[in-house]
mmCIF file with all atom_site columns, C-alpha atoms in Angstrom:
data_model
loop_
_atom_site.group_PDB
_atom_site.id
_atom_site.type_symbol
_atom_site.label_atom_id
_atom_site.label_alt_id
_atom_site.label_comp_id
_atom_site.label_asym_id
_atom_site.label_entity_id
_atom_site.label_seq_id
_atom_site.pdbx_PDB_ins_code
_atom_site.Cartn_x
_atom_site.Cartn_y
_atom_site.Cartn_z
_atom_site.occupancy
_atom_site.B_iso_or_equiv
_atom_site.pdbx_formal_charge
_atom_site.auth_seq_id
_atom_site.auth_comp_id
_atom_site.auth_asym_id
_atom_site.auth_atom_id
_atom_site.pdbx_PDB_model_num
ATOM 1   C CA . MET K 1 1   ? 0.000   0.000   0.000  1.00 0.00 ? 1   MET K CA 1
ATOM 2   C CA . GLY K 1 2   ? 3.015   2.243   -0.206 1.00 0.00 ? 2   GLY K CA 1
ATOM 3   C CA . TYR K 1 3   ? 2.106   3.933   -3.497 1.00 0.00 ? 3   TYR K CA 1
ATOM 4   C CA . GLU K 1 4   ? -1.207  5.272   -2.250 1.00 0.00 ? 4   GLU K CA 1
ATOM 5   C CA . LYS K 1 5   ? 0.135   6.446   1.087  1.00 0.00 ? 5   LYS K CA 1
ATOM 6   C CA . PHE K 1 6   ? 3.359   7.886   -0.310 1.00 0.00 ? 6   PHE K CA 1
ATOM 7   C CA . PHE K 1 7   ? 1.610   11.085  -1.365 1.00 0.00 ? 7   PHE K CA 1
ATOM 8   C CA . ARG K 1 8   ? -0.321  11.559  1.886  1.00 0.00 ? 8   ARG K CA 1
ATOM 9   C CA . LEU K 1 9   ? 2.408   10.977  4.452  1.00 0.00 ? 9   LEU K CA 1
ATOM 10  C CA . GLU K 1 10  ? 5.329   13.061  5.592  1.00 0.00 ? 10  GLU K CA 1
ATOM 11  C CA . HIS K 1 11  ? 8.366   10.801  5.437  1.00 0.00 ? 11  HIS K CA 1
ATOM 12  C CA . ARG K 1 12  ? 10.210  12.087  8.467  1.00 0.00 ? 12  ARG K CA 1
ATOM 13  C CA . CYS K 1 13  ? 13.184  9.762   8.784  1.00 0.00 ? 13  CYS K CA 1
ATOM 14  C CA . PHE K 1 14  ? 13.438  7.923   5.468  1.00 0.00 ? 14  PHE K CA 1
ATOM 15  C CA . ARG K 1 15  ? 12.680  8.654   1.842  1.00 0.00 ? 15  ARG K CA 1
ATOM 16  C CA . ASN K 1 16  ? 9.972   5.997   1.762  1.00 0.00 ? 16  ASN K CA 1
ATOM 17  C CA . SER K 1 17  ? 8.762   2.806   3.422  1.00 0.00 ? 17  SER K CA 1
ATOM 18  C CA . VAL K 1 18  ? 11.188  0.632   1.443  1.00 0.00 ? 18  VAL K CA 1
ATOM 19  C CA . GLU K 1 19  ? 14.240  2.472   2.768  1.00 0.00 ? 19  GLU K CA 1
ATOM 20  C CA . TRP K 1 20  ? 12.718  2.369   6.256  1.00 0.00 ? 20  TRP K CA 1
ATOM 21  C CA . PHE K 1 21  ? 12.186  -1.404  6.060  1.00 0.00 ? 21  PHE K CA 1
ATOM 22  C CA . ASN K 1 22  ? 15.657  -2.176  4.739  1.00 0.00 ? 22  ASN K CA 1
ATOM 23  C CA . GLU K 1 23  ? 17.578  0.003   7.187  1.00 0.00 ? 23  GLU K CA 1
ATOM 24  C CA . THR K 1 24  ? 15.527  -1.131  10.174 1.00 0.00 ? 24  THR K CA 1
ATOM 25  C CA . VAL K 1 25  ? 16.032  -4.823  9.392  1.00 0.00 ? 25  VAL K CA 1
ATOM 26  C CA . LYS K 1 26  ? 19.764  -4.334  8.819  1.00 0.00 ? 26  LYS K CA 1
ATOM 27  C CA . TYR K 1 27  ? 20.099  -2.479  12.115 1.00 0.00 ? 27  TYR K CA 1
ATOM 28  C CA . LEU K 1 28  ? 18.368  -5.196  14.144 1.00 0.00 ? 28  LEU K CA 1
ATOM 29  C CA . ALA K 1 29  ? 19.649  -8.280  12.300 1.00 0.00 ? 29  ALA K CA 1
ATOM 30  C CA . TYR K 1 30  ? 22.177  -10.599 13.983 1.00 0.00 ? 30  TYR K CA 1
ATOM 31  C CA . ARG K 1 31  ? 21.747  -8.934  17.396 1.00 0.00 ? 31  ARG K CA 1
ATOM 32  C CA . ASP K 1 32  ? 21.702  -11.087 20.509 1.00 0.00 ? 32  ASP K CA 1
ATOM 33  C CA . ASP K 1 33  ? 19.604  -8.683  22.590 1.00 0.00 ? 33  ASP K CA 1
ATOM 34  C CA . CYS K 1 34  ? 16.349  -8.872  20.621 1.00 0.00 ? 34  CYS K CA 1
ATOM 35  C CA . THR K 1 35  ? 14.159  -11.006 18.399 1.00 0.00 ? 35  THR K CA 1
ATOM 36  C CA . LEU K 1 36  ? 12.683  -9.160  15.440 1.00 0.00 ? 36  LEU K CA 1
ATOM 37  C CA . ILE K 1 37  ? 9.217   -10.352 14.378 1.00 0.00 ? 37  ILE K CA 1
ATOM 38  C CA . ILE K 1 38  ? 8.257   -8.968  10.963 1.00 0.00 ? 38  ILE K CA 1
ATOM 39  C CA . ARG K 1 39  ? 4.534   -9.199  10.329 1.00 0.00 ? 39  ARG K CA 1
ATOM 40  C CA . ALA K 1 40  ? 3.550   -8.497  6.721  1.00 0.00 ? 40  ALA K CA 1
ATOM 41  C CA . HIS K 1 41  ? 0.242   -6.659  6.675  1.00 0.00 ? 41  HIS K CA 1
ATOM 42  C CA . PRO K 1 42  ? -2.668  -9.036  5.902  1.00 0.00 ? 42  PRO K CA 1
ATOM 43  C CA . TYR K 1 43  ? -4.257  -8.300  2.559  1.00 0.00 ? 43  TYR K CA 1
ATOM 44  C CA . PRO K 1 44  ? -7.020  -5.674  2.872  1.00 0.00 ? 44  PRO K CA 1
ATOM 45  C CA . TYR K 1 45  ? -10.633 -5.962  1.710  1.00 0.00 ? 45  TYR K CA 1
ATOM 46  C CA . GLY K 1 46  ? -11.368 -9.536  2.666  1.00 0.00 ? 46  GLY K CA 1
ATOM 47  C CA . ASN K 1 47  ? -10.386 -12.150 5.194  1.00 0.00 ? 47  ASN K CA 1
ATOM 48  C CA . GLY K 1 48  ? -6.736  -11.057 5.179  1.00 0.00 ? 48  GLY K CA 1
ATOM 49  C CA . ARG K 1 49  ? -5.574  -13.953 3.022  1.00 0.00 ? 49  ARG K CA 1
ATOM 50  C CA . GLU K 1 50  ? -7.250  -13.191 -0.310 1.00 0.00 ? 50  GLU K CA 1
ATOM 51  C CA . ASP K 1 51  ? -5.324  -10.719 -2.438 1.00 0.00 ? 51  ASP K CA 1
ATOM 52  C CA . LYS K 1 52  ? -8.328  -9.060  -4.100 1.00 0.00 ? 52  LYS K CA 1
ATOM 53  C CA . MET K 1 53  ? -6.424  -5.858  -4.909 1.00 0.00 ? 53  MET K CA 1
ATOM 54  C CA . ASN K 1 54  ? -3.324  -7.652  -6.273 1.00 0.00 ? 54  ASN K CA 1
ATOM 55  C CA . HIS K 1 55  ? -1.001  -6.172  -3.659 1.00 0.00 ? 55  HIS K CA 1
ATOM 56  C CA . SER K 1 56  ? 1.361   -9.123  -4.086 1.00 0.00 ? 56  SER K CA 1
ATOM 57  C CA . SER K 1 57  ? 2.453   -7.696  -7.442 1.00 0.00 ? 57  SER K CA 1
ATOM 58  C CA . SER K 1 58  ? 4.023   -4.678  -5.729 1.00 0.00 ? 58  SER K CA 1
ATOM 59  C CA . GLY K 1 59  ? 7.762   -4.481  -5.281 1.00 0.00 ? 59  GLY K CA 1
ATOM 60  C CA . GLU K 1 60  ? 7.248   -2.839  -1.907 1.00 0.00 ? 60  GLU K CA 1
ATOM 61  C CA . ILE K 1 61  ? 5.689   -5.713  0.029  1.00 0.00 ? 61  ILE K CA 1
ATOM 62  C CA . PRO K 1 62  ? 7.817   -7.167  2.868  1.00 0.00 ? 62  PRO K CA 1
ATOM 63  C CA . GLU K 1 63  ? 7.918   -10.631 1.257  1.00 0.00 ? 63  GLU K CA 1
ATOM 64  C CA . ARG K 1 64  ? 9.832   -9.204  -1.708 1.00 0.00 ? 64  ARG K CA 1
ATOM 65  C CA . LEU K 1 65  ? 11.995  -6.871  0.369  1.00 0.00 ? 65  LEU K CA 1
ATOM 66  C CA . ILE K 1 66  ? 13.171  -9.589  2.741  1.00 0.00 ? 66  ILE K CA 1
ATOM 67  C CA . LYS K 1 67  ? 14.104  -11.803 -0.234 1.00 0.00 ? 67  LYS K CA 1
ATOM 68  C CA . GLN K 1 68  ? 16.061  -8.928  -1.771 1.00 0.00 ? 68  GLN K CA 1
ATOM 69  C CA . LEU K 1 69  ? 18.008  -8.521  1.468  1.00 0.00 ? 69  LEU K CA 1
ATOM 70  C CA . TYR K 1 70  ? 18.880  -12.172 2.043  1.00 0.00 ? 70  TYR K CA 1
ATOM 71  C CA . GLY K 1 71  ? 18.081  -13.965 -1.209 1.00 0.00 ? 71  GLY K CA 1
ATOM 72  C CA . SER K 1 72  ? 18.404  -17.711 -0.918 1.00 0.00 ? 72  SER K CA 1
ATOM 73  C CA . SER K 1 73  ? 20.774  -17.449 2.057  1.00 0.00 ? 73  SER K CA 1
ATOM 74  C CA . ARG K 1 74  ? 19.607  -18.159 5.567  1.00 0.00 ? 74  ARG K CA 1
ATOM 75  C CA . MET K 1 75  ? 17.776  -15.353 7.323  1.00 0.00 ? 75  MET K CA 1
ATOM 76  C CA . PRO K 1 76  ? 19.459  -14.044 10.510 1.00 0.00 ? 76  PRO K CA 1
ATOM 77  C CA . GLY K 1 77  ? 18.653  -16.235 13.501 1.00 0.00 ? 77  GLY K CA 1
ATOM 78  C CA . ASN K 1 78  ? 16.963  -13.430 15.456 1.00 0.00 ? 78  ASN K CA 1
ATOM 79  C CA . ILE K 1 79  ? 14.415  -12.649 12.717 1.00 0.00 ? 79  ILE K CA 1
ATOM 80  C CA . ARG K 1 80  ? 11.006  -14.294 12.411 1.00 0.00 ? 80  ARG K CA 1
ATOM 81  C CA . PHE K 1 81  ? 9.117   -13.429 9.233  1.00 0.00 ? 81  PHE K CA 1
ATOM 82  C CA . ILE K 1 82  ? 5.333   -13.886 9.030  1.00 0.00 ? 82  ILE K CA 1
ATOM 83  C CA . GLU K 1 83  ? 3.765   -13.484 5.599  1.00 0.00 ? 83  GLU K CA 1
ATOM 84  C CA . ALA K 1 84  ? 0.479   -11.775 4.811  1.00 0.00 ? 84  ALA K CA 1
ATOM 85  C CA . THR K 1 85  ? -1.279  -15.092 4.212  1.00 0.00 ? 85  THR K CA 1
ATOM 86  C CA . ASP K 1 86  ? 0.009   -16.863 7.332  1.00 0.00 ? 86  ASP K CA 1
ATOM 87  C CA . GLU K 1 87  ? -2.753  -17.704 9.791  1.00 0.00 ? 87  GLU K CA 1
ATOM 88  C CA . VAL K 1 88  ? -1.181  -15.841 12.697 1.00 0.00 ? 88  VAL K CA 1
ATOM 89  C CA . ASN K 1 89  ? -3.146  -13.438 14.849 1.00 0.00 ? 89  ASN K CA 1
ATOM 90  C CA . THR K 1 90  ? -1.412  -10.052 14.859 1.00 0.00 ? 90  THR K CA 1
ATOM 91  C CA . TYR K 1 91  ? -2.843  -9.223  18.282 1.00 0.00 ? 91  TYR K CA 1
ATOM 92  C CA . ASP K 1 92  ? -1.222  -12.340 19.722 1.00 0.00 ? 92  ASP K CA 1
ATOM 93  C CA . LEU K 1 93  ? 2.100   -11.052 18.389 1.00 0.00 ? 93  LEU K CA 1
ATOM 94  C CA . MET K 1 94  ? 1.471   -7.741  20.137 1.00 0.00 ? 94  MET K CA 1
ATOM 95  C CA . ASP K 1 95  ? 0.937   -9.573  23.420 1.00 0.00 ? 95  ASP K CA 1
ATOM 96  C CA . LEU K 1 96  ? 4.289   -11.329 22.953 1.00 0.00 ? 96  LEU K CA 1
ATOM 97  C CA . SER K 1 97  ? 6.164   -8.160  22.000 1.00 0.00 ? 97  SER K CA 1
ATOM 98  C CA . ASP K 1 98  ? 7.752   -5.578  24.275 1.00 0.00 ? 98  ASP K CA 1
ATOM 99  C CA . TRP K 1 99  ? 7.491   -2.744  21.723 1.00 0.00 ? 99  TRP K CA 1
ATOM 100 C CA . SER K 1 100 ? 6.870   -2.195  18.033 1.00 0.00 ? 100 SER K CA 1
ATOM 101 C CA . ILE K 1 101 ? 8.054   -0.282  14.985 1.00 0.00 ? 101 ILE K CA 1
ATOM 102 C CA . THR K 1 102 ? 5.661   0.776   12.257 1.00 0.00 ? 102 THR K CA 1
ATOM 103 C CA . TYR K 1 103 ? 5.594   3.076   9.267  1.00 0.00 ? 103 TYR K CA 1
ATOM 104 C CA . SER K 1 104 ? 1.878   3.652   8.828  1.00 0.00 ? 104 SER K CA 1
ATOM 105 C CA . SER K 1 105 ? 0.107   0.634   10.302 1.00 0.00 ? 105 SER K CA 1
ATOM 106 C CA . GLY K 1 106 ? -2.487  1.072   13.031 1.00 0.00 ? 106 GLY K CA 1
ATOM 107 C CA . ALA K 1 107 ? -0.700  -1.623  15.060 1.00 0.00 ? 107 ALA K CA 1
ATOM 108 C CA . SER K 1 108 ? 1.195   1.009   17.046 1.00 0.00 ? 108 SER K CA 1
ATOM 109 C CA . LEU K 1 109 ? -2.093  2.541   18.146 1.00 0.00 ? 109 LEU K CA 1
ATOM 110 C CA . ASP K 1 110 ? -3.217  -0.868  19.379 1.00 0.00 ? 110 ASP K CA 1
ATOM 111 C CA . MET K 1 111 ? 0.100   -1.294  21.183 1.00 0.00 ? 111 MET K CA 1
ATOM 112 C CA . ALA K 1 112 ? -0.447  2.023   22.968 1.00 0.00 ? 112 ALA K CA 1
ATOM 113 C CA . LEU K 1 113 ? -3.854  0.852   24.198 1.00 0.00 ? 113 LEU K CA 1
ATOM 114 C CA . ASN K 1 114 ? -1.999  -2.019  25.881 1.00 0.00 ? 114 ASN K CA 1
ATOM 115 C CA . GLY K 1 115 ? 0.592   0.282   27.434 1.00 0.00 ? 115 GLY K CA 1
ATOM 116 C CA . LYS K 1 116 ? 3.448   -0.624  25.109 1.00 0.00 ? 116 LYS K CA 1
ATOM 117 C CA . ALA K 1 117 ? 5.782   1.776   23.308 1.00 0.00 ? 117 ALA K CA 1
ATOM 118 C CA . SER K 1 118 ? 6.041   2.124   19.544 1.00 0.00 ? 118 SER K CA 1
ATOM 119 C CA . ILE K 1 119 ? 8.291   3.972   17.145 1.00 0.00 ? 119 ILE K CA 1
ATOM 120 C CA . VAL K 1 120 ? 6.442   5.461   14.162 1.00 0.00 ? 120 VAL K CA 1
ATOM 121 C CA . ALA K 1 121 ? 8.489   6.711   11.216 1.00 0.00 ? 121 ALA K CA 1
ATOM 122 C CA . SER K 1 122 ? 5.861   8.731   9.325  1.00 0.00 ? 122 SER K CA 1
ATOM 123 C CA . SER K 1 123 ? 3.147   11.327  9.874  1.00 0.00 ? 123 SER K CA 1
ATOM 124 C CA . ILE K 1 124 ? 0.306   8.799   10.036 1.00 0.00 ? 124 ILE K CA 1
ATOM 125 C CA . HIS K 1 125 ? -2.695  10.361  11.760 1.00 0.00 ? 125 HIS K CA 1
ATOM 126 C CA . TYR K 1 126 ? -2.144  9.018   15.290 1.00 0.00 ? 126 TYR K CA 1
ATOM 127 C CA . ASN K 1 127 ? 1.561   9.839   15.489 1.00 0.00 ? 127 ASN K CA 1
ATOM 128 C CA . SER K 1 128 ? 2.845   12.808  17.545 1.00 0.00 ? 128 SER K CA 1
ATOM 129 C CA . LYS K 1 129 ? -0.222  12.680  19.781 1.00 0.00 ? 129 LYS K CA 1
ATOM 130 C CA . GLY K 1 130 ? 1.710   11.946  22.949 1.00 0.00 ? 130 GLY K CA 1
ATOM 131 C CA . PHE K 1 131 ? 1.685   8.148   23.097 1.00 0.00 ? 131 PHE K CA 1
ATOM 132 C CA . THR K 1 132 ? 4.230   7.131   20.417 1.00 0.00 ? 132 THR K CA 1
ATOM 133 C CA . TYR K 1 133 ? 7.894   7.793   19.731 1.00 0.00 ? 133 TYR K CA 1
ATOM 134 C CA . ALA K 1 134 ? 7.869   10.250  16.819 1.00 0.00 ? 134 ALA K CA 1
ATOM 135 C CA . PRO K 1 135 ? 11.464  10.755  15.589 1.00 0.00 ? 135 PRO K CA 1
ATOM 136 C CA . ASN K 1 136 ? 12.090  13.516  13.051 1.00 0.00 ? 136 ASN K CA 1
ATOM 137 C CA . ASN K 1 137 ? 15.240  12.123  11.438 1.00 0.00 ? 137 ASN K CA 1
ATOM 138 C CA . LYS K 1 138 ? 17.350  8.971   11.210 1.00 0.00 ? 138 LYS K CA 1
ATOM 139 C CA . LEU K 1 139 ? 19.542  9.885   14.175 1.00 0.00 ? 139 LEU K CA 1
ATOM 140 C CA . GLU K 1 140 ? 16.505  10.241  16.435 1.00 0.00 ? 140 GLU K CA 1
ATOM 141 C CA . TYR K 1 141 ? 14.960  7.096   14.978 1.00 0.00 ? 141 TYR K CA 1
ATOM 142 C CA . PHE K 1 142 ? 17.888  4.836   15.777 1.00 0.00 ? 142 PHE K CA 1
ATOM 143 C CA . GLN K 1 143 ? 18.346  6.512   19.161 1.00 0.00 ? 143 GLN K CA 1
ATOM 144 C CA . CYS K 1 144 ? 14.751  5.596   19.988 1.00 0.00 ? 144 CYS K CA 1
ATOM 145 C CA . MET K 1 145 ? 15.509  1.974   19.165 1.00 0.00 ? 145 MET K CA 1
ATOM 146 C CA . THR K 1 146 ? 18.620  2.049   21.337 1.00 0.00 ? 146 THR K CA 1
ATOM 147 C CA . ASN K 1 147 ? 16.594  3.409   24.258 1.00 0.00 ? 147 ASN K CA 1
ATOM 148 C CA . LEU K 1 148 ? 13.980  0.681   23.938 1.00 0.00 ? 148 LEU K CA 1
ATOM 149 C CA . LEU K 1 149 ? 16.567  -2.071  23.542 1.00 0.00 ? 149 LEU K CA 1
ATOM 150 C CA . THR K 1 150 ? 18.499  -1.071  26.637 1.00 0.00 ? 150 THR K CA 1
ATOM 151 C CA . GLY K 1 151 ? 15.714  -1.291  29.198 1.00 0.00 ? 151 GLY K CA 1
ATOM 152 C CA . LYS K 1 152 ? 12.256  -2.856  29.419 1.00 0.00 ? 152 LYS K CA 1
ATOM 153 C CA . ASN K 1 153 ? 11.038  0.024   31.580 1.00 0.00 ? 153 ASN K CA 1
ATOM 154 C CA . ASN K 1 154 ? 11.499  2.284   28.566 1.00 0.00 ? 154 ASN K CA 1
ATOM 155 C CA . CYS K 1 155 ? 8.992   0.131   26.692 1.00 0.00 ? 155 CYS K CA 1
ATOM 156 C CA . LYS K 1 156 ? 6.124   0.876   29.070 1.00 0.00 ? 156 LYS K CA 1
ATOM 157 C CA . LEU K 1 157 ? 3.821   3.832   28.586 1.00 0.00 ? 157 LEU K CA 1
ATOM 158 C CA . THR K 1 158 ? 2.682   5.972   31.482 1.00 0.00 ? 158 THR K CA 1
ATOM 159 C CA . ARG K 1 159 ? -0.897  5.917   32.676 1.00 0.00 ? 159 ARG K CA 1
ATOM 160 C CA . ARG K 1 160 ? -1.466  9.312   31.047 1.00 0.00 ? 160 ARG K CA 1
ATOM 161 C CA . GLN K 1 161 ? -0.152  8.082   27.682 1.00 0.00 ? 161 GLN K CA 1
ATOM 162 C CA . ILE K 1 162 ? -2.501  5.093   27.781 1.00 0.00 ? 162 ILE K CA 1
ATOM 163 C CA . VAL K 1 163 ? -5.442  7.371   28.564 1.00 0.00 ? 163 VAL K CA 1
ATOM 164 C CA . LEU K 1 164 ? -4.431  9.650   25.671 1.00 0.00 ? 164 LEU K CA 1
ATOM 165 C CA . ALA K 1 165 ? -4.450  6.659   23.310 1.00 0.00 ? 165 ALA K CA 1
ATOM 166 C CA . HIS K 1 166 ? -7.935  5.644   24.464 1.00 0.00 ? 166 HIS K CA 1
ATOM 167 C CA . CYS K 1 167 ? -9.188  9.219   24.085 1.00 0.00 ? 167 CYS K CA 1
ATOM 168 C CA . TYR K 1 168 ? -7.747  9.391   20.576 1.00 0.00 ? 168 TYR K CA 1
ATOM 169 C CA . ILE K 1 169 ? -9.435  6.124   19.598 1.00 0.00 ? 169 ILE K CA 1
ATOM 170 C CA . GLU K 1 170 ? -12.760 7.420   20.895 1.00 0.00 ? 170 GLU K CA 1
ATOM 171 C CA . PHE K 1 171 ? -12.460 10.667  18.951 1.00 0.00 ? 171 PHE K CA 1
ATOM 172 C CA . PHE K 1 172 ? -10.972 9.434   15.687 1.00 0.00 ? 172 PHE K CA 1
ATOM 173 C CA . TYR K 1 173 ? -13.073 6.319   15.192 1.00 0.00 ? 173 TYR K CA 1
ATOM 174 C CA . TYR K 1 174 ? -16.341 7.185   16.938 1.00 0.00 ? 174 TYR K CA 1
ATOM 175 C CA . SER K 1 175 ? -16.832 10.940  17.383 1.00 0.00 ? 175 SER K CA 1
ATOM 176 C CA . HIS K 1 176 ? -15.054 12.368  14.338 1.00 0.00 ? 176 HIS K CA 1
ATOM 177 C CA . PRO K 1 177 ? -16.340 10.205  11.423 1.00 0.00 ? 177 PRO K CA 1
ATOM 178 C CA . ARG K 1 178 ? -19.341 11.385  9.419  1.00 0.00 ? 178 ARG K CA 1
ATOM 179 C CA . ALA K 1 179 ? -21.925 9.310   7.594  1.00 0.00 ? 179 ALA K CA 1
ATOM 180 C CA . PHE K 1 180 ? -20.935 8.707   3.970  1.00 0.00 ? 180 PHE K CA 1
ATOM 181 C CA . PRO K 1 181 ? -22.752 6.670   1.324  1.00 0.00 ? 181 PRO K CA 1
ATOM 182 C CA . TRP K 1 182 ? -19.724 4.959   -0.205 1.00 0.00 ? 182 TRP K CA 1
ATOM 183 C CA . HIS K 1 183 ? -17.067 2.884   1.502  1.00 0.00 ? 183 HIS K CA 1
ATOM 184 C CA . ILE K 1 184 ? -13.631 1.985   0.158  1.00 0.00 ? 184 ILE K CA 1
ATOM 185 C CA . CYS K 1 185 ? -13.612 -1.362  1.997  1.00 0.00 ? 185 CYS K CA 1
ATOM 186 C CA . ALA K 1 186 ? -17.013 -2.460  0.702  1.00 0.00 ? 186 ALA K CA 1
ATOM 187 C CA . GLY K 1 187 ? -17.576 -4.428  -2.462 1.00 0.00 ? 187 GLY K CA 1
ATOM 188 C CA . GLY K 1 188 ? -18.007 -2.006  -5.353 1.00 0.00 ? 188 GLY K CA 1
ATOM 189 C CA . PHE K 1 189 ? -17.657 0.814   -2.818 1.00 0.00 ? 189 PHE K CA 1
ATOM 190 C CA . GLU K 1 190 ? -21.440 0.327   -2.257 1.00 0.00 ? 190 GLU K CA 1
ATOM 191 C CA . TYR K 1 191 ? -22.248 2.458   -5.302 1.00 0.00 ? 191 TYR K CA 1
ATOM 192 C CA . ASN K 1 192 ? -25.047 0.036   -6.125 1.00 0.00 ? 192 ASN K CA 1
ATOM 193 C CA . LYS K 1 193 ? -26.751 0.821   -2.796 1.00 0.00 ? 193 LYS K CA 1
ATOM 194 C CA . TRP K 1 194 ? -26.487 4.584   -3.140 1.00 0.00 ? 194 TRP K CA 1
ATOM 195 C CA . PRO K 1 195 ? -26.241 5.575   -6.813 1.00 0.00 ? 195 PRO K CA 1
ATOM 196 C CA . LEU K 1 196 ? -26.294 9.296   -7.556 1.00 0.00 ? 196 LEU K CA 1
ATOM 197 C CA . ASP K 1 197 ? -29.959 9.375   -8.551 1.00 0.00 ? 197 ASP K CA 1
ATOM 198 C CA . ARG K 1 198 ? -30.955 7.912   -5.181 1.00 0.00 ? 198 ARG K CA 1
ATOM 199 C CA . LEU K 1 199 ? -28.594 10.202  -3.291 1.00 0.00 ? 199 LEU K CA 1
ATOM 200 C CA . LEU K 1 200 ? -30.057 13.265  -5.032 1.00 0.00 ? 200 LEU K CA 1
ATOM 201 C CA . SER K 1 201 ? -33.638 12.146  -4.430 1.00 0.00 ? 201 SER K CA 1
ATOM 202 C CA . LEU K 1 202 ? -35.754 13.294  -1.483 1.00 0.00 ? 202 LEU K CA 1
ATOM 203 C CA . GLU K 1 203 ? -34.628 10.209  0.435  1.00 0.00 ? 203 GLU K CA 1
ATOM 204 C CA . GLY K 1 204 ? -30.976 11.161  -0.002 1.00 0.00 ? 204 GLY K CA 1
ATOM 205 C CA . ILE K 1 205 ? -31.439 14.861  0.665  1.00 0.00 ? 205 ILE K CA 1
ATOM 206 C CA . VAL K 1 206 ? -32.926 14.244  4.126  1.00 0.00 ? 206 VAL K CA 1
ATOM 207 C CA . SER K 1 207 ? -30.442 11.436  4.934  1.00 0.00 ? 207 SER K CA 1
ATOM 208 C CA . PRO K 1 208 ? -27.446 11.845  7.292  1.00 0.00 ? 208 PRO K CA 1
ATOM 209 C CA . TYR K 1 209 ? -25.192 11.624  4.232  1.00 0.00 ? 209 TYR K CA 1
ATOM 210 C CA . MET K 1 210 ? -26.288 15.056  3.058  1.00 0.00 ? 210 MET K CA 1
ATOM 211 C CA . ASP K 1 211 ? -25.069 16.611  6.315  1.00 0.00 ? 211 ASP K CA 1
ATOM 212 C CA . THR K 1 212 ? -21.595 15.372  5.397  1.00 0.00 ? 212 THR K CA 1
ATOM 213 C CA . PHE K 1 213 ? -21.781 16.930  1.945  1.00 0.00 ? 213 PHE K CA 1
ATOM 214 C CA . ASP K 1 214 ? -23.070 20.164  3.487  1.00 0.00 ? 214 ASP K CA 1
ATOM 215 C CA . LEU K 1 215 ? -19.999 20.299  5.709  1.00 0.00 ? 215 LEU K CA 1
ATOM 216 C CA . LEU K 1 216 ? -17.707 19.628  2.755  1.00 0.00 ? 216 LEU K CA 1
ATOM 217 C CA . VAL K 1 217 ? -19.234 22.502  0.782  1.00 0.00 ? 217 VAL K CA 1
ATOM 218 C CA . GLU K 1 218 ? -20.377 25.037  3.374  1.00 0.00 ? 218 GLU K CA 1
ATOM 219 C CA . ARG K 1 219 ? -18.488 23.882  6.507  1.00 0.00 ? 219 ARG K CA 1
ATOM 220 C CA . LYS K 1 220 ? -21.758 23.911  8.443  1.00 0.00 ? 220 LYS K CA 1
ATOM 221 C CA . SER K 1 221 ? -24.767 21.651  8.684  1.00 0.00 ? 221 SER K CA 1
ATOM 222 C CA . VAL K 1 222 ? -27.954 22.583  6.879  1.00 0.00 ? 222 VAL K CA 1
ATOM 223 C CA . SER K 1 223 ? -31.263 21.795  8.575  1.00 0.00 ? 223 SER K CA 1
ATOM 224 C CA . ASP K 1 224 ? -33.749 19.377  7.067  1.00 0.00 ? 224 ASP K CA 1
ATOM 225 C CA . GLU K 1 225 ? -36.290 22.225  7.004  1.00 0.00 ? 225 GLU K CA 1
ATOM 226 C CA . LYS K 1 226 ? -34.006 24.306  4.808  1.00 0.00 ? 226 LYS K CA 1
ATOM 227 C CA . LYS K 1 227 ? -33.318 21.367  2.529  1.00 0.00 ? 227 LYS K CA 1
ATOM 228 C CA . LEU K 1 228 ? -37.002 20.667  2.061  1.00 0.00 ? 228 LEU K CA 1
ATOM 229 C CA . SER K 1 229 ? -37.811 24.341  1.487  1.00 0.00 ? 229 SER K CA 1
ATOM 230 C CA . GLU K 1 230 ? -35.303 24.457  -1.381 1.00 0.00 ? 230 GLU K CA 1
ATOM 231 C CA . ILE K 1 231 ? -36.630 21.379  -3.170 1.00 0.00 ? 231 ILE K CA 1
ATOM 232 C CA . THR K 1 232 ? -38.467 22.250  -6.362 1.00 0.00 ? 232 THR K CA 1
ATOM 233 C CA . VAL K 1 233 ? -40.785 19.840  -8.105 1.00 0.00 ? 233 VAL K CA 1
#
């Protein structure tokens, strides 16, 4: 998913997610003070094992990157690689881990909910909110890793940081979202359920979806009374 996110994210420490992956793996490989578990993101839009969007064709997926680093040679003994299609529960891996490193995955947000530290190398929405390590350059990035490797106490979030993570979850996923007729994760984006002619009908005009469009255009909600008064037959 790197291509789509490349244009939306600020790449603070590395030029892109490929450079981040390669340099992070090289830094942690062959160490005797940590085990690196690399979890390739399950395929989106399905059960996590069906590649409906053909992501496997990308040169940026971890499966390809790890092969480019080590080829047919044996992977370093302290690295465990889990592919996108492997039937491994990511949340179980979080329970086993002391801390995490992500580029744009929501896994670091889940780690924060469980009181565990994470290093995030991009400007993904939840970063720099007080409950993640948010380095601004490579020097800070690798220093963060050194701090977390040298003491388990450094891997634990404070009570306030955990509360901040829970507050952010509540706002971002429950309070902030607005009703919208089409969904990127739904089959066909649900266009068949809400085609334009239905959306522009009386049913659509008085639906919660129209409030969202009102905000996009006028930055304020328009009452149902006003909507109805402006309808012409």
